[in-house]
Tab-separated table of C-alpha atoms in Angstrom:
chain	number	residue	atom	x	y	z
Q	1	ASN	CA	120.113	93.325	-13.778
Q	2	ALA	CA	121.169	91.374	-17.012
Q	3	GLY	CA	120.836	87.840	-15.649
Q	4	VAL	CA	122.796	85.321	-17.878
Q	5	THR	CA	124.384	86.785	-20.953
Q	6	GLN	CA	125.648	84.515	-23.790
Q	7	THR	CA	127.667	85.660	-26.755
Q	8	PRO	CA	127.666	85.277	-29.665
Q	9	LYS	CA	123.999	84.580	-30.560
Q	10	PHE	CA	124.916	82.963	-33.882
Q	11	GLN	CA	128.143	81.407	-35.183
Q	12	VAL	CA	129.190	79.413	-38.238
Q	13	LEU	CA	132.420	77.490	-38.036
Q	14	LYS	CA	134.344	75.344	-40.370
Q	15	THR	CA	135.267	71.810	-39.340
Q	16	GLY	CA	138.440	71.791	-37.280
Q	17	GLN	CA	138.202	75.425	-36.160
Q	18	SER	CA	138.160	76.319	-32.479
Q	19	MET	CA	136.123	78.907	-30.656
Q	20	THR	CA	134.878	79.990	-27.262
Q	21	LEU	CA	131.307	80.481	-26.308
Q	22	GLN	CA	131.034	83.134	-23.621
Q	23	CYS	CA	128.666	83.020	-20.641
Q	24	ALA	CA	128.443	85.675	-17.879
Q	25	GLN	CA	126.050	86.085	-14.945
Q	26	ASP	CA	125.632	89.052	-12.640
Q	27	MET	CA	123.613	87.330	-9.857
Q	28	ASN	CA	126.504	85.943	-7.874
Q	29	HIS	CA	125.355	82.416	-8.515
Q	30	GLU	CA	127.660	79.675	-7.505
Q	31	TYR	CA	126.367	77.050	-9.876
Q	32	MET	CA	126.777	77.375	-13.635
Q	33	SER	CA	126.304	74.856	-16.440
Q	34	TRP	CA	126.288	74.359	-20.181
Q	35	TYR	CA	123.694	72.451	-22.033
Q	36	ARG	CA	123.202	71.603	-25.799
Q	37	GLN	CA	119.747	71.393	-27.288
Q	38	ASP	CA	119.196	69.059	-30.254
Q	39	PRO	CA	115.826	68.197	-31.874
Q	40	GLY	CA	114.225	65.161	-30.188
Q	41	MET	CA	116.929	64.958	-27.533
Q	42	GLY	CA	115.982	67.704	-25.094
Q	43	LEU	CA	118.799	69.377	-23.173
Q	44	ARG	CA	121.983	67.485	-22.413
Q	45	LEU	CA	124.513	68.591	-19.856
Q	46	ILE	CA	127.986	69.215	-21.228
Q	47	HIS	CA	129.852	70.616	-18.209
Q	48	TYR	CA	129.034	72.304	-14.943
Q	49	SER	CA	130.704	74.181	-12.140
Q	50	VAL	CA	129.761	74.474	-8.515
Q	51	GLY	CA	131.996	77.500	-7.857
Q	52	ALA	CA	135.146	79.309	-9.035
Q	53	GLY	CA	137.951	76.895	-9.726
Q	54	ILE	CA	135.665	73.804	-9.639
Q	55	THR	CA	134.318	72.155	-12.858
Q	56	ASP	CA	133.071	68.719	-13.745
Q	57	GLN	CA	131.817	66.782	-16.730
Q	58	GLY	CA	128.221	66.227	-17.576
Q	59	GLU	CA	126.592	63.844	-19.925
Q	60	VAL	CA	128.236	64.882	-23.177
Q	61	PRO	CA	131.617	66.435	-22.446
Q	62	ASN	CA	133.743	65.171	-25.310
Q	63	GLY	CA	135.131	67.879	-27.560
Q	64	TYR	CA	134.443	70.604	-25.067
Q	65	ASN	CA	136.556	72.344	-22.368
Q	66	VAL	CA	135.515	74.692	-19.596
Q	67	SER	CA	137.134	76.751	-16.937
Q	68	ARG	CA	135.829	78.875	-14.048
Q	69	SER	CA	138.372	81.485	-12.944
Q	70	THR	CA	135.688	83.831	-11.594
Q	71	THR	CA	132.174	83.455	-10.151
Q	72	GLU	CA	130.652	85.501	-13.031
Q	73	ASP	CA	132.203	83.740	-16.117
Q	74	PHE	CA	131.943	80.260	-17.435
Q	75	PRO	CA	133.246	80.016	-20.998
Q	76	LEU	CA	132.802	76.913	-23.223
Q	77	ARG	CA	135.637	76.065	-25.550
Q	78	LEU	CA	135.252	73.912	-28.657
Q	79	LEU	CA	138.713	72.585	-29.438
Q	80	SER	CA	138.302	71.277	-32.962
Q	81	ALA	CA	134.780	71.745	-34.195
Q	82	ALA	CA	132.865	68.913	-35.862
Q	83	PRO	CA	129.567	68.841	-37.649
Q	84	SER	CA	128.162	66.789	-34.767
Q	85	GLN	CA	128.572	69.910	-32.674
Q	86	THR	CA	126.024	71.804	-34.579
Q	87	SER	CA	123.464	72.615	-31.954
Q	88	VAL	CA	121.979	75.396	-29.762
Q	89	TYR	CA	123.996	75.967	-26.631
Q	90	PHE	CA	122.497	77.251	-23.406
Q	91	CYS	CA	124.312	78.446	-20.390
Q	92	ALA	CA	122.407	78.412	-17.038
Q	93	SER	CA	123.084	79.523	-13.440
Q	94	SER	CA	121.560	79.092	-10.009
Q	95	SER	CA	122.239	79.954	-6.473
Q	96	GLY	CA	123.820	77.239	-4.382
Q	97	THR	CA	121.150	77.672	-1.862
Q	98	GLN	CA	118.272	77.372	-4.364
Q	99	ILE	CA	116.893	74.019	-5.511
Q	100	GLY	CA	116.736	74.092	-9.232
Q	101	GLY	CA	115.575	77.545	-10.132
Q	102	TYR	CA	117.966	77.869	-13.094
Q	103	THR	CA	118.256	81.091	-14.948
Q	104	PHE	CA	119.016	80.403	-18.564
Q	105	GLY	CA	120.775	82.563	-21.240
Q	106	SER	CA	119.189	83.164	-24.572
Q	107	GLY	CA	121.372	80.661	-26.368
Q	108	THR	CA	124.026	80.456	-28.985
Q	109	ARG	CA	123.101	78.785	-32.290
Q	110	LEU	CA	126.303	77.135	-33.681
Q	111	THR	CA	126.559	75.563	-37.128
Q	112	VAL	CA	129.662	73.618	-38.050
Q	113	VAL	CA	130.110	73.110	-41.825
L	1	ALA	CA	121.227	57.593	-12.886
L	2	GLN	CA	118.223	59.875	-13.113
L	3	SER	CA	115.992	60.266	-16.122
L	4	VAL	CA	112.812	61.907	-17.367
L	5	ALA	CA	110.318	60.751	-19.980
L	6	GLN	CA	107.882	62.993	-21.883
L	7	PRO	CA	105.942	60.491	-23.943
L	8	GLU	CA	104.287	63.002	-26.226
L	9	ASP	CA	106.204	65.000	-28.753
L	10	GLN	CA	103.263	67.297	-29.391
L	11	VAL	CA	99.949	68.021	-27.621
L	12	ASN	CA	97.220	69.905	-29.425
L	13	VAL	CA	94.395	71.490	-27.547
L	14	ALA	CA	91.663	74.013	-28.319
L	15	GLU	CA	91.731	77.380	-26.557
L	16	GLY	CA	89.573	77.333	-23.421
L	17	ASN	CA	90.002	73.562	-22.940
L	18	PRO	CA	92.034	72.049	-20.135
L	19	LEU	CA	95.559	70.849	-21.014
L	20	THR	CA	97.810	68.143	-19.706
L	21	VAL	CA	101.463	67.593	-20.580
L	22	LYS	CA	102.759	64.291	-19.251
L	23	CYS	CA	106.040	63.606	-17.489
L	24	THR	CA	107.393	60.537	-15.689
L	25	TYR	CA	110.716	60.302	-13.865
L	26	SER	CA	113.291	57.878	-12.593
L	27	VAL	CA	115.612	58.744	-9.779
L	28	SER	CA	117.254	57.090	-6.725
L	29	GLY	CA	115.394	58.229	-3.702
L	30	ASN	CA	113.071	61.174	-3.539
L	31	PRO	CA	113.027	63.678	-6.327
L	32	TYR	CA	112.948	67.383	-6.861
L	33	LEU	CA	110.813	68.041	-10.037
L	34	PHE	CA	110.562	71.026	-12.374
L	35	TRP	CA	108.780	72.359	-15.429
L	36	TYR	CA	110.327	74.826	-17.787
L	37	VAL	CA	108.892	76.576	-20.864
L	38	GLN	CA	110.714	77.637	-23.970
L	39	TYR	CA	109.319	80.186	-26.479
L	40	PRO	CA	110.730	80.228	-30.010
L	41	ASN	CA	114.355	81.530	-30.179
L	42	ARG	CA	114.477	81.998	-26.426
L	43	GLY	CA	116.067	80.361	-23.460
L	44	LEU	CA	114.103	78.292	-20.932
L	45	GLN	CA	112.012	79.927	-18.322
L	46	PHE	CA	111.189	78.354	-14.967
L	47	LEU	CA	107.450	77.515	-14.460
L	48	LEU	CA	107.145	75.633	-11.202
L	49	LYS	CA	108.869	73.084	-8.972
L	50	TYR	CA	107.994	70.367	-6.531
L	51	ILE	CA	110.248	70.058	-3.550
L	52	THR	CA	108.171	68.677	-0.704
L	53	GLY	CA	104.675	69.055	0.863
L	54	ASP	CA	101.481	69.372	-1.078
L	55	ASN	CA	101.425	67.211	-4.174
L	56	LEU	CA	99.746	69.864	-6.170
L	57	VAL	CA	102.054	72.706	-7.060
L	58	LYS	CA	100.941	75.953	-8.555
L	59	GLY	CA	103.234	78.054	-10.768
L	60	SER	CA	103.414	80.869	-13.237
L	61	TYR	CA	100.762	81.846	-15.816
L	62	GLY	CA	98.055	79.632	-14.215
L	63	PHE	CA	99.953	76.358	-14.622
L	64	GLU	CA	99.966	73.664	-11.978
L	65	ALA	CA	101.478	70.215	-11.679
L	66	GLU	CA	100.582	67.156	-9.659
L	67	PHE	CA	103.283	64.954	-8.123
L	68	ASN	CA	102.312	61.305	-7.885
L	69	LYS	CA	104.940	59.280	-6.164
L	70	SER	CA	103.316	55.817	-6.768
L	71	GLN	CA	103.212	56.516	-10.472
L	72	THR	CA	106.468	58.466	-10.563
L	73	SER	CA	104.709	61.220	-12.544
L	74	PHE	CA	104.646	65.017	-12.521
L	75	HIS	CA	102.112	66.073	-15.105
L	76	LEU	CA	101.645	69.723	-16.030
L	77	LYS	CA	98.108	71.019	-16.164
L	78	LYS	CA	96.177	74.158	-16.882
L	79	PRO	CA	92.353	74.399	-16.483
L	80	SER	CA	91.820	76.652	-19.588
L	81	ALA	CA	94.454	76.905	-22.262
L	82	LEU	CA	95.388	80.075	-24.098
L	83	VAL	CA	96.872	80.455	-27.569
L	84	SER	CA	99.796	82.271	-25.935
L	85	ASP	CA	100.569	79.060	-24.011
L	86	SER	CA	101.873	77.499	-27.265
L	87	ALA	CA	105.493	76.691	-26.654
L	88	LEU	CA	107.948	73.897	-25.900
L	89	TYR	CA	107.699	72.461	-22.370
L	90	PHE	CA	110.408	70.544	-20.509
L	91	CYS	CA	110.157	68.478	-17.381
L	92	ALA	CA	113.338	68.044	-15.310
L	93	VAL	CA	114.327	66.028	-12.319
L	94	ARG	CA	117.038	66.304	-9.634
L	95	ALA	CA	117.921	63.748	-6.976
L	96	ILE	CA	117.607	65.105	-3.448
L	97	THR	CA	120.866	63.475	-2.389
L	98	GLY	CA	123.973	63.650	-4.497
L	99	GLY	CA	124.655	65.104	-7.894
L	100	GLY	CA	124.875	68.727	-6.782
L	101	ASN	CA	122.327	70.893	-8.473
L	102	LYS	CA	122.352	68.953	-11.788
L	103	LEU	CA	119.053	68.853	-13.575
L	104	THR	CA	118.170	66.108	-16.143
L	105	PHE	CA	115.681	67.281	-18.700
L	106	GLY	CA	113.201	65.341	-20.804
L	107	THR	CA	113.035	65.651	-24.576
L	108	GLY	CA	110.338	68.267	-24.509
L	109	THR	CA	106.665	68.390	-25.510
L	110	GLN	CA	105.456	70.958	-28.034
L	111	LEU	CA	102.149	72.413	-26.984
L	112	LYS	CA	99.910	73.914	-29.688
L	113	VAL	CA	96.807	75.741	-28.546
L	114	GLU	CA	94.447	76.485	-31.434
L	115	LEU	CA	91.483	78.855	-31.660
């Protein structure tokens, strides 16, 4: 049982490049979300999904796109990377019947130069 | 809007002493409250949650937290700290009604337990 798997673990991008951060879970969780973690700012919600085909914006959605074509996968796309997007990104999932109880991935450390 | 405040960036405590990590929250209506722990270069791990019932909640690794509605607080406590408890701790809140399963996190408190 792998839980929540994020790839890659590390990435360096040049300003203006695009990329996709992958997130997959094998727990049949309905709810998935993406957070970014920055020093002194805690975790901020970027986008979330309550099920396949349904996504919504969180607190800091600008510059990011998501889609949820399957229950298992929830990729995060950076359209045109900017240095302000240098951060650690976490994907999390939870059952729709559980209150809280998020399972987090191990994170992707992204540097935009 | 819901929010969480963790007023201390860092808490230092000697091993064997009790520890407290503070958290206050703001939410419309009644809250669900959570504590998570993050070890270096790892994702967050769930510690405990308050949903309803007894104001004192017990969780993993000997941690507990006390819900105080009048003070809108949910402080994390442990009677006897261990060096291995050193980590980054996050408090989180979710409104009972509305907002789906979205959690709002505090900025985190670095706990350092020294010999």
